[in-house]
CSV table of C-alpha atoms in Angstrom, one decimal:
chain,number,residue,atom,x,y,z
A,131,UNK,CA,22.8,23.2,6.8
A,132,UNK,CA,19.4,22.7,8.4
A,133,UNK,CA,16.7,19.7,7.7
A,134,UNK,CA,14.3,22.1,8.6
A,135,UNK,CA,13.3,23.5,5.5
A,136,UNK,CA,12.2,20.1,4.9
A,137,UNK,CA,9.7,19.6,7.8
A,138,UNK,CA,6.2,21.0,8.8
A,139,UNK,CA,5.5,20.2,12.4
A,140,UNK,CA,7.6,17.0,12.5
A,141,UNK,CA,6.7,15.6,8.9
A,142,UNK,CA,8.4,15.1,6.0
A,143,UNK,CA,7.0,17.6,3.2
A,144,UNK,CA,8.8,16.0,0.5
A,145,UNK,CA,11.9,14.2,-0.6
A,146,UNK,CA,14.6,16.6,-2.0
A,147,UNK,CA,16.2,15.6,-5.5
A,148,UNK,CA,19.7,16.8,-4.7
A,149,UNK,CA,21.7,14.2,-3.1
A,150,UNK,CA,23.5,16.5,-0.1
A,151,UNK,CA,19.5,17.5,0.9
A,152,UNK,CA,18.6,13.7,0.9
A,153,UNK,CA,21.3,12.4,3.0
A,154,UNK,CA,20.6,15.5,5.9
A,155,UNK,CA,17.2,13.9,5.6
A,156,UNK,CA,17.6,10.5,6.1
A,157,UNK,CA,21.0,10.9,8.1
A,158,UNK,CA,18.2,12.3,10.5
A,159,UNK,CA,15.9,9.2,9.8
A,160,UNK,CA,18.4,6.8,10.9
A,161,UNK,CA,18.6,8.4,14.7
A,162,UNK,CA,15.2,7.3,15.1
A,163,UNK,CA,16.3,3.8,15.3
A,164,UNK,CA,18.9,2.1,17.7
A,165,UNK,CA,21.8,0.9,17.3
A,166,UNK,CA,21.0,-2.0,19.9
A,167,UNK,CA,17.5,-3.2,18.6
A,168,UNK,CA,16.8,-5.5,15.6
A,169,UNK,CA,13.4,-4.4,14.3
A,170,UNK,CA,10.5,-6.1,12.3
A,171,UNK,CA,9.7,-4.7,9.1
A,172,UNK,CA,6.1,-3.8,11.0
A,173,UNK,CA,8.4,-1.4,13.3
A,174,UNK,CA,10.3,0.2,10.6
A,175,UNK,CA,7.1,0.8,8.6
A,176,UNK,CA,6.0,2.3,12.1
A,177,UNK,CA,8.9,4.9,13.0
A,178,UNK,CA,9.1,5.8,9.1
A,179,UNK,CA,5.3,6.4,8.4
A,180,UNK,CA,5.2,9.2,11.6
A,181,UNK,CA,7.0,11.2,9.0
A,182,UNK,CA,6.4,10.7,6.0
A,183,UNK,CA,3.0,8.7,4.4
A,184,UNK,CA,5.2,6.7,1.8
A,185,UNK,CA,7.2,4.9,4.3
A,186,UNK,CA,8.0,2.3,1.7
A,187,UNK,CA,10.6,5.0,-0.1
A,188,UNK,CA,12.2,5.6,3.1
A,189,UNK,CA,12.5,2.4,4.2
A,190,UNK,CA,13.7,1.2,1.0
A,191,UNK,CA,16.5,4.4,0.7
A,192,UNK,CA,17.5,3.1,4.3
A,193,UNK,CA,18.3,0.0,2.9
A,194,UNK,CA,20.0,0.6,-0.6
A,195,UNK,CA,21.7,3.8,1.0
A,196,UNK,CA,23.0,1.3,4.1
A,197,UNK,CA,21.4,3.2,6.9
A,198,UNK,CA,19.7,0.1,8.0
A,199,UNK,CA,20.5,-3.3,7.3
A,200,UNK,CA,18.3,-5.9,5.9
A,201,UNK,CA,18.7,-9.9,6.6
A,202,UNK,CA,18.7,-12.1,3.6
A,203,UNK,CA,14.8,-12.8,4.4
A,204,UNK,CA,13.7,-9.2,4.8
A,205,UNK,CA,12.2,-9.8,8.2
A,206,UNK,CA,14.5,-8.0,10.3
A,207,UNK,CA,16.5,-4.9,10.4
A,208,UNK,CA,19.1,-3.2,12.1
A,209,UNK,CA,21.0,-0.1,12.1
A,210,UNK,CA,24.3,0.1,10.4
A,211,UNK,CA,26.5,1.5,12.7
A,212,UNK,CA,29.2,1.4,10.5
A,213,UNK,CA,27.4,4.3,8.2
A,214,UNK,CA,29.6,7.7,8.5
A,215,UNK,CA,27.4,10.4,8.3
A,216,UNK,CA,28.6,13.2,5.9
């Protein structure tokens, strides 16, 4: 299955309600960030909102959905690498 259907020149058109459809989509989200780097909250805000203008909902899927991983303070993030991909 292709994200494609979801993306006009590189941005995110909208969030799909089925759950297979939103894990493609943020299964794709997550390679944007590396598995080496903590990142600020600035810097996630930054990656997320070059596709998608409500980078708040992505950042916060990220997070409840375990892509990323938020410390206690919410001041730095990092990628799970312990999330299997489906």
């Amino acid at each position: 299955m292709t994200i494609d259907r979801f993306f006009k020149e590189g941005k995110l058109l909208t969030i799909p309600r089925k759950t297979k459809d939103k894990e493609l989509i943020f299964d794709y989200l997550s390679t944007q960030f590396s598995e080496e780097k903590s990142y600020t909250e600035k810097e996630v805000n930054e990656i997320l909102k070059a596709f998608y203008p409500d980078y708040a909902i992505l950042r916060r899927f990220l997070v409840d959905h375990h892509y990323l991983i938020r410390d206690a303070y919410g001041k730095s993030y990092q990628k799970n690498t312990e999330k299997i991909s489906k």
